PDB file of C-alpha atoms in Angstrom:
ATOM      1  CA  THR A   1       1.882  -6.038  31.680  1.00 52.00           C
ATOM      2  CA  VAL A   2       3.136  -3.619  28.450  1.00 56.00           C
ATOM      3  CA  PRO A   3       0.809  -4.182  25.675  1.00 62.00           C
ATOM      4  CA  SER A   4       3.265  -4.689  22.454  1.00 71.00           C
ATOM      5  CA  PRO A   5       2.524  -2.659  19.494  1.00 78.00           C
ATOM      6  CA  LEU A   6       1.490  -3.548  15.750  1.00 81.00           C
ATOM      7  CA  ILE A   7       4.586  -2.115  13.970  1.00 81.00           C
ATOM      8  CA  ILE A   8       7.319  -0.107  15.073  1.00 80.00           C
ATOM      9  CA  ASP A   9       8.335   2.711  12.341  1.00 80.00           C
ATOM     10  CA  ARG A  10      11.041   4.839  14.300  1.00 77.00           C
ATOM     11  CA  PHE A  11      11.280   6.498  11.049  1.00 78.00           C
ATOM     12  CA  ALA A  12       7.084   8.070  10.770  1.00 78.00           C
ATOM     13  CA  LYS A  13       7.212  11.485  13.179  1.00 79.00           C
ATOM     14  CA  GLU A  14      10.267  12.764  11.388  1.00 81.00           C
ATOM     15  CA  PHE A  15       8.599  11.626   7.815  1.00 78.00           C
ATOM     16  CA  ALA A  16       5.303  13.776   8.674  1.00 79.00           C
ATOM     17  CA  GLN A  17       6.526  16.464  10.206  1.00 81.00           C
ATOM     18  CA  GLU A  18       9.451  17.065   7.530  1.00 80.00           C
ATOM     19  CA  GLY A  19       7.113  16.673   5.332  1.00 75.00           C
ATOM     20  CA  LEU A  20       3.290  18.316   6.654  1.00 75.00           C
ATOM     21  CA  GLY A  21       5.445  20.470   9.195  1.00 82.00           C
ATOM     22  CA  PRO A  22       5.313  20.523  12.860  1.00 82.00           C
ATOM     23  CA  GLU A  23       2.183  22.442  13.274  1.00 84.00           C
ATOM     24  CA  THR A  24       0.239  20.088  10.621  1.00 79.00           C
ATOM     25  CA  VAL A  25       1.095  17.424  12.410  1.00 78.00           C
ATOM     26  CA  ASP A  26       0.012  18.425  15.751  1.00 80.00           C
ATOM     27  CA  LYS A  27      -2.745  19.512  14.234  1.00 78.00           C
ATOM     28  CA  LEU A  28      -4.384  15.900  12.750  1.00 74.00           C
ATOM     29  CA  SER A  29      -3.178  14.265  15.552  1.00 77.00           C
ATOM     30  CA  ALA A  30      -5.555  15.968  17.780  1.00 75.00           C
ATOM     31  CA  ALA A  31      -8.214  15.903  14.777  1.00 72.00           C
ATOM     32  CA  THR A  32     -11.516  13.695  15.753  1.00 72.00           C
ATOM     33  CA  PHE A  33     -10.701  10.790  13.630  1.00 73.00           C
ATOM     34  CA  ALA A  34      -7.045  10.371  14.305  1.00 76.00           C
ATOM     35  CA  SER A  35      -6.960   7.463  16.443  1.00 79.00           C
ATOM     36  CA  SER A  36      -8.746   5.482  13.738  1.00 81.00           C
ATOM     37  CA  LEU A  37      -6.660   6.587  11.373  1.00 81.00           C
ATOM     38  CA  GLN A  38      -3.619   5.306  13.078  1.00 83.00           C
ATOM     39  CA  TYR A  39      -5.299   2.774  14.350  1.00 84.00           C
ATOM     40  CA  LEU A  40      -5.577   1.498  10.531  1.00 87.00           C
ATOM     41  CA  VAL A  41      -2.695   2.292   9.200  1.00 87.00           C
ATOM     42  CA  ALA A  42      -0.352   0.241  11.781  1.00 88.00           C
ATOM     43  CA  LEU A  43      -2.870  -3.023  11.215  1.00 90.00           C
ATOM     44  CA  ARG A  44      -2.511  -2.332   7.533  1.00 92.00           C
ATOM     45  CA  THR A  45       1.065  -2.199   7.919  1.00 92.00           C
ATOM     46  CA  ARG A  46       1.671  -5.121   9.732  1.00 91.00           C
ATOM     47  CA  LEU A  47      -0.590  -7.051   7.840  1.00 93.00           C
ATOM     48  CA  LEU A  48       1.121  -6.274   4.726  1.00 95.00           C
ATOM     49  CA  ASP A  49       4.862  -6.940   6.174  1.00 93.00           C
ATOM     50  CA  ASP A  50       4.165 -10.242   7.408  1.00 93.00           C
ATOM     51  CA  ARG A  51       3.107 -11.601   3.757  1.00 93.00           C
ATOM     52  CA  LEU A  52       5.963 -10.158   2.413  1.00 92.00           C
ATOM     53  CA  VAL A  53       7.890 -11.745   4.830  1.00 90.00           C
ATOM     54  CA  ALA A  54       6.481 -14.547   4.468  1.00 91.00           C
ATOM     55  CA  TRP A  55       6.761 -14.214   0.759  1.00 90.00           C
ATOM     56  CA  CYS A  56      10.624 -13.118   1.010  1.00 86.00           C
ATOM     57  CA  CYS A  57      10.981 -16.696   3.201  1.00 85.00           C
ATOM     58  CA  GLN A  58       9.409 -18.867   0.352  1.00 82.00           C
ATOM     59  CA  GLU A  59      11.309 -17.404  -2.264  1.00 70.00           C
ATOM     60  CA  ARG A  60      15.051 -18.026  -1.134  1.00 66.00           C
ATOM     61  CA  THR A  61      15.788 -20.390  -3.604  1.00 57.00           C
ATOM     62  CA  THR A  62      16.301 -16.685  -5.523  1.00 58.00           C
ATOM     63  CA  SER A  63      18.971 -14.746  -5.842  1.00 59.00           C
ATOM     64  CA  ILE A  64      16.849 -11.987  -6.513  1.00 67.00           C
ATOM     65  CA  ARG A  65      13.210 -10.817  -4.685  1.00 84.00           C
ATOM     66  CA  GLN A  66      12.269  -7.267  -5.849  1.00 93.00           C
ATOM     67  CA  VAL A  67       9.416  -5.375  -4.339  1.00 96.00           C
ATOM     68  CA  VAL A  68       7.758  -2.756  -6.210  1.00 97.00           C
ATOM     69  CA  GLN A  69       5.922  -0.283  -3.910  1.00 97.00           C
ATOM     70  CA  LEU A  70       2.759   1.516  -6.733  1.00 98.00           C
ATOM     71  CA  GLY A  71       2.714   5.285  -4.625  1.00 96.00           C
ATOM     72  CA  VAL A  72       5.299   4.456  -1.852  1.00 94.00           C
ATOM     73  CA  GLY A  73       4.034   8.031   0.083  1.00 90.00           C
ATOM     74  CA  CYS A  74       6.232   7.964   3.468  1.00 86.00           C
ATOM     75  CA  ASP A  75       5.693   4.295   3.542  1.00 89.00           C
ATOM     76  CA  THR A  76       8.935   3.197   5.095  1.00 88.00           C
ATOM     77  CA  ARG A  77       9.288  -0.188   4.507  1.00 91.00           C
ATOM     78  CA  ALA A  78      12.536  -0.335   2.805  1.00 90.00           C
ATOM     79  CA  LEU A  79      13.861   0.740   5.933  1.00 85.00           C
ATOM     80  CA  ARG A  80      12.544  -2.185   8.184  1.00 85.00           C
ATOM     81  CA  LEU A  81      13.292  -4.497   5.526  1.00 86.00           C
ATOM     82  CA  ALA A  82      16.564  -4.939   4.558  1.00 80.00           C
ATOM     83  CA  ASP A  83      16.297  -8.028   2.544  1.00 83.00           C
ATOM     84  CA  MET A  84      14.613  -7.138  -0.415  1.00 90.00           C
ATOM     85  CA  HIS A  85      15.708  -5.169  -3.033  1.00 94.00           C
ATOM     86  CA  PHE A  86      13.494  -1.740  -3.088  1.00 96.00           C
ATOM     87  CA  PHE A  87      11.179  -0.301  -6.135  1.00 97.00           C
ATOM     88  CA  GLU A  88      10.110   2.831  -5.169  1.00 97.00           C
ATOM     89  CA  VAL A  89       7.780   4.429  -7.323  1.00 97.00           C
ATOM     90  CA  ASP A  90       6.189   7.583  -6.594  1.00 96.00           C
ATOM     91  CA  THR A  91       5.472  11.487  -8.460  1.00 95.00           C
ATOM     92  CA  PRO A  92       9.130  13.354  -8.675  1.00 95.00           C
ATOM     93  CA  ARG A  93       7.988  15.222  -6.084  1.00 93.00           C
ATOM     94  CA  VAL A  94       7.467  12.330  -3.558  1.00 92.00           C
ATOM     95  CA  VAL A  95      10.816  10.872  -4.280  1.00 93.00           C
ATOM     96  CA  LYS A  96      12.599  14.018  -4.334  1.00 92.00           C
ATOM     97  CA  PHE A  97      11.091  14.091  -0.265  1.00 89.00           C
ATOM     98  CA  ARG A  98      12.828  10.878   0.074  1.00 89.00           C
ATOM     99  CA  GLN A  99      16.058  11.160  -0.984  1.00 88.00           C
ATOM    100  CA  ARG A 100      17.263  12.232   2.124  1.00 84.00           C
ATOM    101  CA  TRP A 101      16.339   8.782   4.101  1.00 83.00           C
ATOM    102  CA  VAL A 102      16.714   6.576   0.981  1.00 86.00           C
ATOM    103  CA  GLN A 103      19.951   7.196  -1.027  1.00 84.00           C
ATOM    104  CA  HIS A 104      22.248   5.751   1.051  1.00 87.00           C
ATOM    105  CA  LEU A 105      20.409   2.196   1.190  1.00 87.00           C
ATOM    106  CA  GLY A 106      21.718   0.048  -1.382  1.00 89.00           C
ATOM    107  CA  HIS A 107      18.925  -2.240  -1.691  1.00 92.00           C
ATOM    108  CA  VAL A 108      15.989   0.802  -3.086  1.00 94.00           C
ATOM    109  CA  VAL A 109      15.656   2.168  -6.730  1.00 96.00           C
ATOM    110  CA  GLN A 110      13.781   4.937  -6.955  1.00 95.00           C
ATOM    111  CA  LEU A 111      11.720   5.700  -9.777  1.00 96.00           C
ATOM    112  CA  GLY A 112       9.409   9.301  -9.841  1.00 96.00           C
ATOM    113  CA  LEU A 113       6.538   8.526 -12.758  1.00 96.00           C
ATOM    114  CA  ASP A 114       2.900   9.796 -12.161  1.00 95.00           C
ATOM    115  CA  LEU A 115       1.183   6.540 -12.104  1.00 96.00           C
ATOM    116  CA  LYS A 116      -1.394   7.776 -13.552  1.00 95.00           C
ATOM    117  CA  LYS A 117       0.366   7.076 -16.786  1.00 94.00           C
ATOM    118  CA  PRO A 118       0.444   3.133 -15.989  1.00 95.00           C
ATOM    119  CA  GLU A 119       2.275   1.934 -19.362  1.00 94.00           C
ATOM    120  CA  MET A 120       5.803   4.508 -18.880  1.00 95.00           C
ATOM    121  CA  LEU A 121       5.962   1.686 -15.654  1.00 96.00           C
ATOM    122  CA  HIS A 122       7.480  -0.823 -17.569  1.00 95.00           C
ATOM    123  CA  PRO A 123      10.463   0.653 -19.162  1.00 95.00           C
ATOM    124  CA  ALA A 124      11.315   2.214 -16.193  1.00 96.00           C
ATOM    125  CA  LEU A 125      11.194  -0.399 -13.603  1.00 96.00           C
ATOM    126  CA  VAL A 126      14.134  -1.538 -16.693  1.00 95.00           C
ATOM    127  CA  ASP A 127      15.896   1.093 -17.011  1.00 96.00           C
ATOM    128  CA  ALA A 128      16.076   0.793 -12.795  1.00 96.00           C
ATOM    129  CA  GLY A 129      17.639  -2.729 -13.581  1.00 95.00           C
ATOM    130  CA  PHE A 130      14.403  -4.183 -12.391  1.00 95.00           C
ATOM    131  CA  ASP A 131      14.415  -7.681 -13.747  1.00 93.00           C
ATOM    132  CA  PRO A 132      11.200  -9.384 -15.283  1.00 89.00           C
ATOM    133  CA  ASN A 133      12.726 -12.272 -14.247  1.00 90.00           C
ATOM    134  CA  ALA A 134      13.386 -12.133 -10.912  1.00 90.00           C
ATOM    135  CA  SER A 135      10.783 -12.818  -8.068  1.00 91.00           C
ATOM    136  CA  THR A 136       8.260 -10.170  -7.415  1.00 94.00           C
ATOM    137  CA  ALA A 137       6.423  -8.783  -5.337  1.00 95.00           C
ATOM    138  CA  TRP A 138       3.826  -5.227  -6.273  1.00 97.00           C
ATOM    139  CA  VAL A 139       2.456  -4.048  -2.801  1.00 97.00           C
ATOM    140  CA  CYS A 140      -0.327  -0.862  -3.727  1.00 97.00           C
ATOM    141  CA  GLU A 141      -1.049   0.332   0.221  1.00 96.00           C
ATOM    142  CA  GLY A 142      -2.725   3.269   0.421  1.00 93.00           C
ATOM    143  CA  LEU A 143      -3.346   4.882  -3.174  1.00 96.00           C
ATOM    144  CA  LEU A 144      -6.053   2.996  -4.765  1.00 96.00           C
ATOM    145  CA  GLU A 145      -8.805   5.004  -2.792  1.00 95.00           C
ATOM    146  CA  TYR A 146      -7.515   8.598  -4.006  1.00 93.00           C
ATOM    147  CA  HIS A 147      -8.567   7.520  -7.636  1.00 95.00           C
ATOM    148  CA  ASP A 148     -11.563   6.080  -9.794  1.00 96.00           C
ATOM    149  CA  PRO A 149     -11.739   2.656 -10.724  1.00 97.00           C
ATOM    150  CA  SER A 150     -10.940   3.337 -13.765  1.00 97.00           C
ATOM    151  CA  PHE A 151      -7.079   3.854 -12.634  1.00 97.00           C
ATOM    152  CA  THR A 152      -7.155   0.891 -11.294  1.00 98.00           C
ATOM    153  CA  VAL A 153      -8.547  -0.932 -13.558  1.00 98.00           C
ATOM    154  CA  ALA A 154      -5.462   0.787 -15.667  1.00 98.00           C
ATOM    155  CA  LEU A 155      -2.492   0.041 -13.570  1.00 98.00           C
ATOM    156  CA  LEU A 156      -3.065  -3.301 -13.199  1.00 98.00           C
ATOM    157  CA  LYS A 157      -3.553  -3.754 -17.798  1.00 97.00           C
ATOM    158  CA  ALA A 158       0.491  -2.552 -17.178  1.00 96.00           C
ATOM    159  CA  LEU A 159       1.395  -5.137 -14.751  1.00 96.00           C
ATOM    160  CA  GLN A 160       0.237  -7.986 -17.129  1.00 94.00           C
ATOM    161  CA  THR A 161       2.613  -6.413 -19.391  1.00 91.00           C
ATOM    162  CA  ILE A 162       5.326  -7.051 -17.162  1.00 92.00           C
ATOM    163  CA  ARG A 163       5.756 -10.341 -16.436  1.00 84.00           C
ATOM    164  CA  GLY A 164       8.425 -13.359 -17.198  1.00 83.00           C
ATOM    165  CA  MET A 165       9.473 -16.287 -15.676  1.00 81.00           C
ATOM    166  CA  ALA A 166       9.593 -16.245 -11.853  1.00 88.00           C
ATOM    167  CA  PRO A 167       6.184 -16.398  -9.500  1.00 90.00           C
ATOM    168  CA  GLN A 168       5.056 -13.156  -8.922  1.00 94.00           C
ATOM    169  CA  LEU A 169       3.263 -11.389  -6.102  1.00 95.00           C
ATOM    170  CA  LEU A 170       0.438  -8.846  -5.424  1.00 97.00           C
ATOM    171  CA  ILE A 171      -0.362  -7.477  -3.048  1.00 97.00           C
ATOM    172  CA  LEU A 172      -3.450  -4.551  -2.296  1.00 97.00           C
ATOM    173  CA  ALA A 173      -4.816  -3.099   0.225  1.00 96.00           C
ATOM    174  CA  VAL A 174      -7.746  -1.398  -0.381  1.00 96.00           C
ATOM    175  CA  LEU A 175     -10.755   0.536   2.183  1.00 94.00           C
ATOM    176  CA  ASP A 176     -13.841  -0.547   2.397  1.00 93.00           C
ATOM    177  CA  PRO A 177     -16.754   2.143   1.658  1.00 93.00           C
ATOM    178  CA  TYR A 178     -18.295   1.179   5.333  1.00 91.00           C
ATOM    179  CA  TRP A 179     -14.871   3.736   6.038  1.00 88.00           C
ATOM    180  CA  LEU A 180     -17.194   6.676   5.419  1.00 88.00           C
ATOM    181  CA  ASP A 181     -19.952   5.747   7.445  1.00 88.00           C
ATOM    182  CA  PHE A 182     -17.287   4.455  10.347  1.00 86.00           C
ATOM    183  CA  LEU A 183     -16.148   8.157   9.995  1.00 84.00           C
ATOM    184  CA  ARG A 184     -19.560   9.942   9.604  1.00 84.00           C
ATOM    185  CA  GLN A 185     -20.987   7.947  12.170  1.00 85.00           C
ATOM    186  CA  GLU A 186     -18.229   7.888  15.079  1.00 80.00           C
ATOM    187  CA  HIS A 187     -16.484  10.898  14.370  1.00 76.00           C
ATOM    188  CA  ARG A 188     -18.869  12.970  12.711  1.00 76.00           C
ATOM    189  CA  GLN A 189     -17.156  13.733   9.499  1.00 67.00           C
ATOM    190  CA  LYS A 190     -18.740  15.890   6.415  1.00 65.00           C
ATOM    191  CA  PRO A 191     -18.764  13.769   3.142  1.00 55.00           C
ATOM    192  CA  VAL A 192     -17.348  16.843   1.827  1.00 50.00           C
ATOM    193  CA  ARG A 193     -14.626  17.662   4.097  1.00 58.00           C
ATOM    194  CA  MET A 194     -13.280  13.670   3.868  1.00 67.00           C
ATOM    195  CA  ALA A 195     -10.421  13.420   1.529  1.00 74.00           C
ATOM    196  CA  TRP A 196     -12.190   9.612   0.218  1.00 85.00           C
ATOM    197  CA  LYS A 197     -15.187   9.542  -2.451  1.00 90.00           C
ATOM    198  CA  PRO A 198     -17.754   7.473  -2.626  1.00 92.00           C
ATOM    199  CA  SER A 199     -17.091   6.737  -5.936  1.00 94.00           C
ATOM    200  CA  ARG A 200     -13.956   5.567  -5.054  1.00 95.00           C
ATOM    201  CA  LEU A 201     -14.158   3.197  -2.897  1.00 95.00           C
ATOM    202  CA  PRO A 202     -16.041  -0.051  -4.787  1.00 96.00           C
ATOM    203  CA  PRO A 203     -16.522  -3.103  -2.754  1.00 95.00           C
ATOM    204  CA  ILE A 204     -13.930  -5.643  -2.203  1.00 94.00           C
ATOM    205  CA  THR A 205     -16.130  -8.028  -4.624  1.00 95.00           C
ATOM    206  CA  TRP A 206     -15.437  -5.493  -7.403  1.00 97.00           C
ATOM    207  CA  TYR A 207     -11.403  -6.025  -7.237  1.00 98.00           C
ATOM    208  CA  GLN A 208     -11.996  -9.421  -6.534  1.00 97.00           C
ATOM    209  CA  ASP A 209     -13.383  -9.979 -10.367  1.00 98.00           C
ATOM    210  CA  GLN A 210     -10.632  -7.258 -11.423  1.00 98.00           C
ATOM    211  CA  LEU A 211      -7.374  -9.447 -10.458  1.00 98.00           C
ATOM    212  CA  LEU A 212      -8.955 -12.657 -11.898  1.00 97.00           C
ATOM    213  CA  GLN A 213      -9.759 -10.640 -15.704  1.00 97.00           C
ATOM    214  CA  HIS A 214      -6.240  -9.088 -15.079  1.00 97.00           C
ATOM    215  CA  GLY A 215      -4.228 -13.270 -14.676  1.00 96.00           C
ATOM    216  CA  TRP A 216      -3.814 -12.983 -11.013  1.00 97.00           C
ATOM    217  CA  ASP A 217      -5.213 -16.173  -8.901  1.00 97.00           C
ATOM    218  CA  LEU A 218      -6.046 -14.463  -5.746  1.00 97.00           C
ATOM    219  CA  ARG A 219      -5.049 -16.469  -2.610  1.00 96.00           C
ATOM    220  CA  GLU A 220      -5.874 -14.699   0.627  1.00 94.00           C
ATOM    221  CA  VAL A 221      -8.937 -11.644   1.258  1.00 93.00           C
ATOM    222  CA  ILE A 222      -7.549 -10.610   5.226  1.00 91.00           C
ATOM    223  CA  SER A 223     -10.138  -8.053   6.237  1.00 88.00           C
ATOM    224  CA  GLU A 224      -9.971  -5.998   8.852  1.00 77.00           C
ATOM    225  CA  LEU A 225     -11.979  -8.083  11.754  1.00 66.00           C
ATOM    226  CA  SER A 226     -12.316 -11.164   9.426  1.00 62.00           C
ATOM    227  CA  GLU A 227     -10.170 -13.490  12.302  1.00 57.00           C
ATOM    228  CA  ARG A 228     -11.040 -12.095  15.323  1.00 57.00           C
ATOM    229  CA  CYS A 229     -15.335 -12.065  15.418  1.00 53.00           C
ATOM    230  CA  PRO A 230     -17.573 -15.547  15.199  1.00 53.00           C
ATOM    231  CA  VAL A 231     -19.442 -13.322  12.859  1.00 52.00           C
ATOM    232  CA  PRO A 232     -19.593 -11.032   9.436  1.00 56.00           C
ATOM    233  CA  VAL A 233     -18.828  -7.474  10.688  1.00 65.00           C
ATOM    234  CA  SER A 234     -18.357  -4.546   8.399  1.00 82.00           C
ATOM    235  CA  SER A 235     -14.277  -4.205   8.048  1.00 87.00           C
ATOM    236  CA  LEU A 236     -12.382  -0.720   7.674  1.00 89.00           C
ATOM    237  CA  PHE A 237     -10.660  -2.297   4.468  1.00 92.00           C
ATOM    238  CA  HIS A 238      -9.154  -4.815   3.076  1.00 94.00           C
ATOM    239  CA  VAL A 239      -6.075  -6.514   2.284  1.00 95.00           C
ATOM    240  CA  LEU A 240      -6.107  -9.066  -0.656  1.00 96.00           C
ATOM    241  CA  VAL A 241      -2.929 -11.045  -1.932  1.00 97.00           C
ATOM    242  CA  ALA A 242      -3.057 -12.579  -5.435  1.00 97.00           C
ATOM    243  CA  ARG A 243      -0.214 -14.783  -7.144  1.00 96.00           C
ATOM    244  CA  ARG A 244       0.571 -15.317 -10.890  1.00 93.00           C
TER     245      ARG A 244
END
């Protein structure tokens, strides 16, 4: 039988080659840890997509279902899930790069905003047509691990100010500290060469506490291996799903 892929993303290669150049893409593809990173991103993407689709089905009674992607990067979720209204937030440079693929899509709005100044998020969203009283899903994937924990705290504080009458969903995808040990053990990666730093990968319990402190009701924690192993094991990443 032919294996069923976790995710089909027909835009990924084009995005990568346009943003990094073919030579860099080939070099990264040949890296020792490439297969592990591809697995991590594919599984994480599938988990997030499934949660968003389930949320969308639950909110069918509402006319507007907003998704705010915080630090969208090269994500192509808006190209795959066309029955939601997307606000894609990233730096002006990233927004400019993405224009070629999303400028023709009526369900996507781009915001060039540095999330290191999260207090600017609310007014920027409202100016772009965001409805605080519409059902909203906030998605944060592949972002927090590149910043100190204080960045996460500031971002969650900013989200506290953006609260209307409709239900809100928050999905955080975070790396486990074990990811660094895994790269060293399995791929002989030296810490000084890695993009991820131990100080930027707090334990999953820290994220759980922060969500509770900032007004979110944590509903689900999906760990990489939690559904396949009968005994506790180390996972490379976690997805936290919260509501308010």
